[in-house]
Tab-separated table of C-alpha atoms and ligand atoms in Angstrom:
chain	number	residue	atom	x	y	z
A	10	UNK	CA	32.583	-22.561	-9.974
A	11	UNK	CA	29.506	-20.977	-12.245
A	12	UNK	CA	27.564	-23.106	-14.474
A	13	UNK	CA	26.771	-22.691	-17.937
A	14	UNK	CA	22.990	-23.561	-16.707
A	15	UNK	CA	22.582	-21.770	-13.519
A	16	UNK	CA	19.660	-18.976	-14.136
A	17	UNK	CA	20.058	-15.755	-14.577
A	18	UNK	CA	18.807	-14.496	-10.662
A	19	UNK	CA	15.451	-13.592	-10.167
A	20	UNK	CA	15.461	-9.556	-10.338
A	21	UNK	CA	12.386	-7.233	-10.525
A	22	UNK	CA	10.572	-5.737	-13.464
A	23	UNK	CA	11.428	-2.498	-14.700
A	24	UNK	CA	8.752	-1.307	-16.370
A	25	UNK	CA	8.084	1.883	-18.986
A	26	UNK	CA	4.439	2.997	-18.214
A	27	UNK	CA	4.068	6.177	-20.000
A	28	UNK	CA	2.090	4.474	-22.827
A	29	UNK	CA	-0.574	3.781	-20.038
A	30	UNK	CA	-0.709	8.027	-19.325
A	31	UNK	CA	-0.981	8.799	-23.185
A	32	UNK	CA	-4.356	7.474	-23.680
A	33	UNK	CA	-4.340	6.055	-27.209
A	34	UNK	CA	-4.284	2.647	-28.561
A	35	UNK	CA	-0.365	1.953	-29.789
A	36	UNK	CA	1.838	-0.777	-30.087
A	37	UNK	CA	3.572	0.115	-27.280
A	38	UNK	CA	0.099	0.084	-24.643
A	39	UNK	CA	0.006	-3.643	-25.754
A	40	UNK	CA	3.561	-4.334	-24.651
A	41	UNK	CA	3.196	-2.428	-21.103
A	42	UNK	CA	0.260	-4.441	-20.663
A	43	UNK	CA	1.261	-7.416	-20.766
A	44	UNK	CA	4.719	-6.887	-19.416
A	45	UNK	CA	2.087	-5.035	-16.754
A	46	UNK	CA	0.338	-8.569	-16.519
A	47	UNK	CA	4.060	-10.976	-16.595
A	48	UNK	CA	4.779	-8.834	-13.760
A	49	UNK	CA	1.382	-9.850	-11.755
A	50	UNK	CA	1.561	-12.874	-12.723
A	51	UNK	CA	4.989	-14.672	-11.488
A	52	UNK	CA	5.678	-11.808	-8.883
A	53	UNK	CA	2.879	-9.394	-7.899
A	54	UNK	CA	5.962	-6.365	-7.795
A	55	UNK	CA	7.561	-4.908	-10.040
A	56	UNK	CA	8.877	-0.959	-11.067
A	57	UNK	CA	7.701	1.103	-12.880
A	58	UNK	CA	9.092	4.362	-14.403
A	59	UNK	CA	7.827	7.506	-17.014
A	60	UNK	CA	4.898	7.907	-14.422
A	61	UNK	CA	4.644	10.804	-15.157
A	62	UNK	CA	5.195	12.317	-11.260
A	63	UNK	CA	7.696	15.462	-10.799
A	64	UNK	CA	10.445	14.203	-9.153
A	65	UNK	CA	11.268	16.957	-6.761
A	66	UNK	CA	7.812	16.941	-5.252
A	67	UNK	CA	9.316	14.148	-3.918
A	68	UNK	CA	11.920	15.763	-3.055
A	69	UNK	CA	10.175	18.776	-1.840
A	70	UNK	CA	8.172	15.832	0.432
A	71	UNK	CA	11.167	14.274	1.673
A	72	UNK	CA	12.875	16.844	2.659
A	73	UNK	CA	9.372	18.373	4.645
A	74	UNK	CA	8.753	15.404	6.411
A	75	UNK	CA	12.217	14.607	7.707
A	76	UNK	CA	11.833	18.173	9.124
A	77	UNK	CA	8.648	17.045	10.966
A	78	UNK	CA	9.722	14.197	12.122
A	79	UNK	CA	12.830	15.903	13.520
A	80	UNK	CA	10.405	17.744	16.134
A	81	UNK	CA	9.960	16.673	19.841
A	82	UNK	CA	8.496	14.162	20.417
A	83	UNK	CA	5.061	16.321	22.000
A	84	UNK	CA	4.698	18.634	19.372
A	85	UNK	CA	4.704	15.685	16.900
A	86	UNK	CA	1.546	14.359	19.790
A	87	UNK	CA	-0.499	17.716	18.989
A	88	UNK	CA	-1.144	15.360	15.614
A	89	UNK	CA	-0.884	12.048	17.228
A	90	UNK	CA	-3.085	9.334	15.872
A	91	UNK	CA	-5.930	9.173	19.111
A	92	UNK	CA	-7.563	13.213	17.589
A	93	UNK	CA	-9.047	11.252	15.539
A	94	UNK	CA	-9.219	8.052	16.808
A	95	UNK	CA	-11.385	5.635	14.418
A	96	UNK	CA	-11.055	7.420	11.291
A	97	UNK	CA	-7.165	6.362	11.580
A	98	UNK	CA	-5.701	9.411	10.710
A	99	UNK	CA	-2.565	11.724	12.190
A	100	UNK	CA	1.219	10.793	13.317
A	101	UNK	CA	2.004	7.511	15.805
A	102	UNK	CA	5.751	7.459	17.303
A	103	UNK	CA	8.142	4.539	16.627
A	104	UNK	CA	6.854	1.269	18.224
A	105	UNK	CA	3.253	2.291	17.617
A	106	UNK	CA	1.803	-0.218	14.746
A	107	UNK	CA	1.563	-3.641	15.215
A	108	UNK	CA	1.938	-5.225	11.476
A	109	UNK	CA	2.598	-8.777	11.857
A	110	UNK	CA	2.623	-8.407	16.106
A	111	UNK	CA	4.955	-6.738	16.997
A	112	UNK	CA	5.252	-2.934	17.054
A	113	UNK	CA	7.208	-1.511	13.873
A	114	UNK	CA	10.111	-0.149	14.157
A	115	UNK	CA	8.437	3.047	12.407
A	116	UNK	CA	6.844	5.935	13.248
A	117	UNK	CA	4.887	7.931	10.338
A	118	UNK	CA	1.959	10.260	9.374
A	119	UNK	CA	-1.539	8.268	8.115
A	120	UNK	CA	-3.451	10.723	5.856
A	121	UNK	CA	-6.850	9.693	3.456
A	122	UNK	CA	-9.403	11.134	1.686
A	123	UNK	CA	-10.379	14.534	3.055
A	124	UNK	CA	-13.497	14.870	4.281
A	125	UNK	CA	-15.235	17.509	6.594
A	126	UNK	CA	-17.439	16.519	9.808
A	127	UNK	CA	-20.479	17.047	8.106
A	128	UNK	CA	-19.480	14.251	5.623
A	129	UNK	CA	-22.865	11.455	6.444
A	130	UNK	CA	-19.504	8.696	6.828
A	131	UNK	CA	-18.253	10.969	9.230
A	132	UNK	CA	-21.193	11.895	11.097
A	133	UNK	CA	-22.016	8.026	11.736
A	134	UNK	CA	-18.124	7.419	12.593
A	135	UNK	CA	-17.823	4.762	10.120
A	136	UNK	CA	-14.000	3.679	10.469
A	137	UNK	CA	-11.574	5.725	8.481
A	138	UNK	CA	-13.321	8.267	7.230
A	139	UNK	CA	-12.780	12.184	8.462
A	140	UNK	CA	-10.611	15.095	7.871
A	141	UNK	CA	-6.557	14.461	7.860
A	142	UNK	CA	-4.686	15.734	10.937
A	143	UNK	CA	-1.599	18.396	9.537
A	144	UNK	CA	1.254	19.261	11.528
A	145	UNK	CA	1.094	23.247	11.911
A	146	UNK	CA	5.173	22.856	11.750
A	147	UNK	CA	6.191	22.560	8.504
A	148	UNK	CA	2.851	24.545	7.422
A	149	UNK	CA	3.985	23.099	3.201
A	150	UNK	CA	3.604	20.023	4.237
A	151	UNK	CA	-0.249	19.805	3.889
A	152	UNK	CA	0.053	21.298	0.350
A	153	UNK	CA	2.493	18.604	-1.071
A	154	UNK	CA	1.061	15.757	0.835
A	155	UNK	CA	-2.642	17.057	-0.810
A	156	UNK	CA	-0.452	16.866	-4.460
A	157	UNK	CA	0.830	14.022	-3.991
A	158	UNK	CA	-2.382	12.408	-2.945
A	159	UNK	CA	-4.406	13.751	-6.230
A	160	UNK	CA	-0.740	12.523	-8.679
A	161	UNK	CA	-0.887	9.142	-7.137
A	162	UNK	CA	-4.879	8.624	-7.385
A	163	UNK	CA	-4.138	9.533	-10.967
A	164	UNK	CA	-1.849	6.920	-11.216
A	165	UNK	CA	-3.258	4.678	-8.811
A	166	UNK	CA	-5.928	4.391	-11.230
A	167	UNK	CA	-3.826	4.074	-14.802
A	168	UNK	CA	-2.056	1.696	-13.474
A	169	UNK	CA	-6.130	0.250	-12.473
A	170	UNK	CA	-6.397	0.397	-16.062
A	171	UNK	CA	-3.137	-1.593	-17.221
A	172	UNK	CA	-3.858	-4.444	-14.830
A	173	UNK	CA	-7.332	-4.426	-15.627
A	174	UNK	CA	-6.526	-4.896	-20.171
A	175	UNK	CA	-3.055	-6.879	-18.704
A	176	UNK	CA	-5.901	-9.443	-17.602
A	177	UNK	CA	-8.479	-8.885	-20.683
A	178	UNK	CA	-10.704	-7.147	-18.885
A	179	UNK	CA	-12.479	-3.309	-20.555
A	180	UNK	CA	-10.039	-0.901	-19.191
A	181	UNK	CA	-12.740	0.875	-17.271
A	182	UNK	CA	-13.442	-2.890	-15.467
A	183	UNK	CA	-12.881	-1.738	-12.028
A	184	UNK	CA	-13.160	2.457	-12.026
A	185	UNK	CA	-16.923	0.705	-13.553
A	186	UNK	CA	-16.764	-1.768	-10.567
A	187	UNK	CA	-15.367	-2.074	-7.264
A	188	UNK	CA	-12.838	0.808	-8.015
A	189	UNK	CA	-15.634	3.290	-8.592
A	190	UNK	CA	-14.821	5.254	-5.037
A	191	UNK	CA	-11.251	4.220	-4.679
A	192	UNK	CA	-10.660	4.082	-1.014
A	193	UNK	CA	-7.384	5.685	-1.389
A	194	UNK	CA	-4.840	5.956	1.218
A	195	UNK	CA	-1.554	7.405	1.896
A	196	UNK	CA	1.902	7.769	4.894
A	197	UNK	CA	5.038	8.897	5.914
A	198	UNK	CA	6.771	6.509	6.482
A	199	UNK	CA	10.092	7.171	8.571
A	200	UNK	CA	12.838	4.241	10.443
A	201	UNK	CA	15.318	5.205	12.131
A	202	UNK	CA	18.672	2.611	11.424
A	203	UNK	CA	17.842	-0.604	12.492
A	204	UNK	CA	19.315	-1.013	15.450
A	205	UNK	CA	19.006	-5.452	16.309
A	206	UNK	CA	18.850	-7.482	13.638
A	207	UNK	CA	15.631	-9.157	14.758
A	208	UNK	CA	13.318	-6.287	15.134
A	209	UNK	CA	11.692	-5.372	11.567
A	210	UNK	CA	10.560	-1.501	10.278
A	211	UNK	CA	7.283	-3.063	9.167
A	212	UNK	CA	7.700	-7.373	9.952
A	213	UNK	CA	6.395	-9.591	6.832
A	214	UNK	CA	2.431	-8.782	5.663
A	215	UNK	CA	0.815	-8.156	2.650
A	216	UNK	CA	-0.240	-4.816	1.438
A	217	UNK	CA	-4.426	-5.303	2.574
A	218	UNK	CA	-6.036	-3.828	-1.467
A	219	UNK	CA	-5.647	-3.463	-5.195
A	220	UNK	CA	-2.440	-1.821	-6.010
A	221	UNK	CA	0.135	-0.522	-3.977
A	222	UNK	CA	2.343	3.214	-5.511
A	223	UNK	CA	5.757	3.034	-3.330
A	224	UNK	CA	7.904	5.948	-3.321
A	225	UNK	CA	10.568	5.580	-1.212
A	226	UNK	CA	14.628	6.696	-0.609
A	227	UNK	CA	17.773	5.556	-1.077
A	228	UNK	CA	18.469	3.595	1.265
A	229	UNK	CA	16.779	0.227	0.497
A	230	UNK	CA	15.770	-2.262	2.851
A	231	UNK	CA	12.619	-3.146	1.784
A	232	UNK	CA	12.011	-7.153	1.297
A	233	UNK	CA	9.840	-9.113	-0.732
A	234	UNK	CA	9.149	-13.397	-0.538
A	235	UNK	CA	8.020	-14.306	-3.842
A	236	UNK	CA	5.288	-16.692	-4.983
A	237	UNK	CA	6.986	-18.362	-7.579
A	238	UNK	CA	10.655	-17.992	-7.247
A	239	UNK	CA	12.191	-19.968	-4.184
A	240	UNK	CA	14.853	-17.306	-3.777
A	241	UNK	CA	14.187	-16.739	-0.452
A	242	UNK	CA	13.854	-12.849	0.418
A	243	UNK	CA	14.466	-10.723	-2.433
A	244	UNK	CA	15.485	-7.087	-1.664
A	245	UNK	CA	14.059	-4.527	-3.800
A	246	UNK	CA	16.747	-1.742	-5.099
A	247	UNK	CA	16.189	2.013	-4.280
A	248	UNK	CA	15.848	3.594	-7.565
A	249	UNK	CA	15.958	7.123	-8.096
A	250	UNK	CA	12.938	8.271	-9.751
A	251	UNK	CA	10.766	5.166	-9.660
A	252	UNK	CA	8.070	3.737	-7.413
A	253	UNK	CA	7.255	0.112	-6.815
A	254	UNK	CA	4.254	-0.982	-7.322
A	255	UNK	CA	2.818	-3.823	-5.534
A	256	UNK	CA	-0.367	-6.393	-5.871
A	257	UNK	CA	-2.776	-6.193	-2.555
A	258	UNK	CA	-4.952	-8.396	-1.057
A	259	UNK	CA	-8.271	-7.895	-2.997
A	260	UNK	CA	-6.311	-8.126	-6.109
A	261	UNK	CA	-5.838	-11.649	-5.378
A	262	UNK	CA	-9.160	-12.578	-4.164
A	263	UNK	CA	-10.399	-11.033	-7.607
A	264	UNK	CA	-7.524	-13.222	-9.677
A	265	UNK	CA	-8.924	-15.909	-7.285
A	266	UNK	CA	-4.818	-15.968	-6.593
A	267	UNK	CA	-4.058	-15.594	-10.274
A	268	UNK	CA	-2.391	-12.922	-8.812
A	269	UNK	CA	-1.217	-13.182	-5.505
A	270	UNK	CA	0.001	-10.673	-3.124
A	271	UNK	CA	2.631	-10.606	-2.504
A	272	UNK	CA	4.101	-10.330	1.759
A	273	UNK	CA	7.103	-7.546	1.973
A	274	UNK	CA	9.188	-6.644	4.418
A	275	UNK	CA	10.952	-3.934	5.617
A	276	UNK	CA	14.517	-3.698	7.646
A	277	UNK	CA	16.572	-0.389	7.447
A	278	UNK	CA	20.326	-2.149	7.598
A	279	UNK	CA	21.700	1.594	5.608
A	280	UNK	CA	22.323	3.829	9.004
A	281	UNK	CA	20.471	6.123	7.922
A	282	UNK	CA	17.381	7.883	8.379
A	283	UNK	CA	14.860	6.104	5.677
A	284	UNK	CA	12.173	7.376	4.689
A	285	UNK	CA	8.867	6.086	2.129
A	286	UNK	CA	5.810	7.087	1.154
A	287	UNK	CA	3.164	4.444	0.367
A	288	UNK	CA	0.022	5.431	-1.394
A	289	UNK	CA	-2.991	2.421	-1.599
A	290	UNK	CA	-5.469	2.992	-3.987
A	291	UNK	CA	-8.719	0.327	-2.915
A	292	UNK	CA	-11.622	-0.918	-3.594
A	293	UNK	CA	-14.807	1.505	-3.013
A	294	UNK	CA	-15.263	0.799	0.781
A	295	UNK	CA	-18.866	-0.709	0.189
A	296	UNK	CA	-17.774	-2.731	-2.349
A	297	UNK	CA	-17.977	-6.217	-2.624
A	298	UNK	CA	-15.259	-8.560	-3.763
A	299	UNK	CA	-15.884	-11.434	-5.789
A	300	UNK	CA	-14.150	-13.162	-8.128
A	301	UNK	CA	-13.119	-11.849	-11.775
A	302	UNK	CA	-15.449	-13.587	-14.957
A	303	UNK	CA	-11.319	-14.741	-16.093
A	304	UNK	CA	-11.166	-17.739	-18.829
A	305	UNK	CA	-8.768	-20.468	-17.449
A	306	UNK	CA	-9.009	-21.960	-13.863
A	307	UNK	CA	-7.685	-20.142	-11.410
A	308	UNK	CA	-4.239	-21.842	-8.932
A	309	UNK	CA	-5.272	-23.794	-6.617
A	310	UNK	CA	-5.194	-21.478	-2.429
A	311	UNK	CA	-2.177	-21.160	-1.042
A	312	UNK	CA	-3.310	-19.994	3.146
A	313	UNK	CA	-0.891	-21.684	4.126
A	314	UNK	CA	2.138	-20.343	2.927
A	315	UNK	CA	0.711	-16.893	3.569
A	316	UNK	CA	1.955	-14.648	6.696
A	317	UNK	CA	-1.499	-14.819	8.236
A	318	UNK	CA	-1.760	-18.311	7.041
A	319	UNK	CA	-5.208	-17.195	6.009
A	320	UNK	CA	-7.091	-17.695	2.807
A	321	UNK	CA	-8.558	-14.301	1.473
A	322	UNK	CA	-11.027	-16.842	-1.123
A	323	UNK	CA	-12.014	-18.029	1.100
A	324	UNK	CA	-13.406	-14.349	2.612
A	325	UNK	CA	-16.276	-12.446	1.799
A	326	UNK	CA	-17.740	-9.500	2.539
A	327	UNK	CA	-17.357	-5.115	2.268
A	328	UNK	CA	-13.530	-4.098	1.255
A	329	UNK	CA	-14.916	-2.078	3.845
A	330	UNK	CA	-15.088	-4.752	6.622
A	331	UNK	CA	-11.416	-6.682	5.594
A	332	UNK	CA	-9.545	-3.068	6.181
A	333	UNK	CA	-11.381	-2.289	8.972
A	334	UNK	CA	-10.698	-6.188	11.379
A	335	UNK	CA	-6.592	-5.477	9.727
A	336	UNK	CA	-6.688	-2.180	10.457
A	337	UNK	CA	-7.575	-2.584	14.466
A	338	UNK	CA	-5.419	-5.000	14.672
A	339	UNK	CA	-2.262	-2.532	14.004
A	340	UNK	CA	-3.705	-0.030	16.522
A	341	UNK	CA	-5.330	-2.534	18.799
A	342	UNK	CA	-6.428	0.665	21.362
A	343	UNK	CA	-7.444	2.868	18.210
A	344	UNK	CA	-10.544	0.204	17.680
A	345	UNK	CA	-11.587	-0.870	20.783
A	346	UNK	CA	-14.963	1.032	20.854
A	347	UNK	CA	-15.053	-0.492	16.834
A	348	UNK	CA	-14.590	-4.380	17.804
A	349	UNK	CA	-16.927	-3.493	21.089
A	350	UNK	CA	-19.869	-2.707	18.423
A	351	UNK	CA	-21.133	-5.818	18.084
A	352	UNK	CA	-24.096	-5.097	15.788
A	353	UNK	CA	-21.372	-4.293	13.249
A	354	UNK	CA	-21.153	-5.956	9.787
A	355	UNK	CA	-19.139	-9.465	11.231
A	356	UNK	CA	-16.096	-10.094	11.451
A	357	UNK	CA	-15.890	-13.948	12.506
A	358	UNK	CA	-13.521	-15.264	9.706
A	359	UNK	CA	-10.595	-12.575	12.732
B	404	LIG	C1	3.471	-0.874	3.555
B	404	LIG	C2	5.174	-1.211	3.518
B	404	LIG	C3	7.187	-0.828	2.648
B	404	LIG	C4	7.597	0.659	3.136
B	404	LIG	O1	2.924	0.469	3.829
B	404	LIG	O2	2.736	-1.356	3.442
B	404	LIG	O3	4.849	-2.262	2.998
B	404	LIG	O4	9.229	0.707	2.469
B	404	LIG	N1	5.913	-0.207	2.832
B	404	LIG	O5	7.344	1.430	3.888
B	405	LIG	NI1	2.803	-2.741	2.627
């Protein structure tokens, strides 16, 4: 029997972000900023609409990606990740990534900022830096990925301005500090239909950086474990034209837990092939990530509840070291060189 006192089901907020893109202060901007702040505090996850990204661009990327994933394994393997090594670009097969220690039931294409071999960081073999590996077929995928990359970087910067304002900081706080040259990563994932209840498309994890902008198709399957609601795993709706935004560990670290990086996972139970397109906007590679000077006392640490049992607040260092340590756990064979290089920065917490 429904009780009059029962609370409504928890739902992720859907935020109209157009005021953030117009660039002039307005009443609707302050309403938008307070919705973002409330969503970051309460959920670490929210949905956005009116973000200005052409819906046909995602459609084209979806179709071209399906064409690529349908190619024979040996053709896809022409750009397999081993080709770029620790530059971390190209294709990996189903089971090739271990997000939470077990093989994920997904295959994917990894992209990052396009850097030529002559770039000093590429020449010095700094992990995660290098040229992209684009497939020869379908040839149009390169152009569409580059366009999406630019759109997401633009939107990610606008969202970070909103996050800064929500924290009562100057709107260019991130641009002026730790995200002056943001580390941007983009992935295209294909999740085949799930075959077993015990296998995950992506195991439980939090994202590593500042914010993630995820486009997904209509299959659904993304689940989140909300930090302040005891409702188990909540399914994130898959709505046309809507992007999912979630916070990464560095925003949790910067805000000393006022904003949490929320654990999430994926199971594709739709019976269809699922595609998703996560774009990560992260601190600059060399940025030292420390707590921001924010008002009020932060909440207590949540290490014991975190998926990896590690406190993100006890950690100190540059974002590059954090990311390399995380990524080398997911792709151990690509990073043997990095792990063996003991002269590099210390990664003791891992
Ligand atoms: C990720 C992630 C979700 C998805 O890449 O970190 O959580 O739907 N992806 O692919
Ligand atoms: Ni994630």
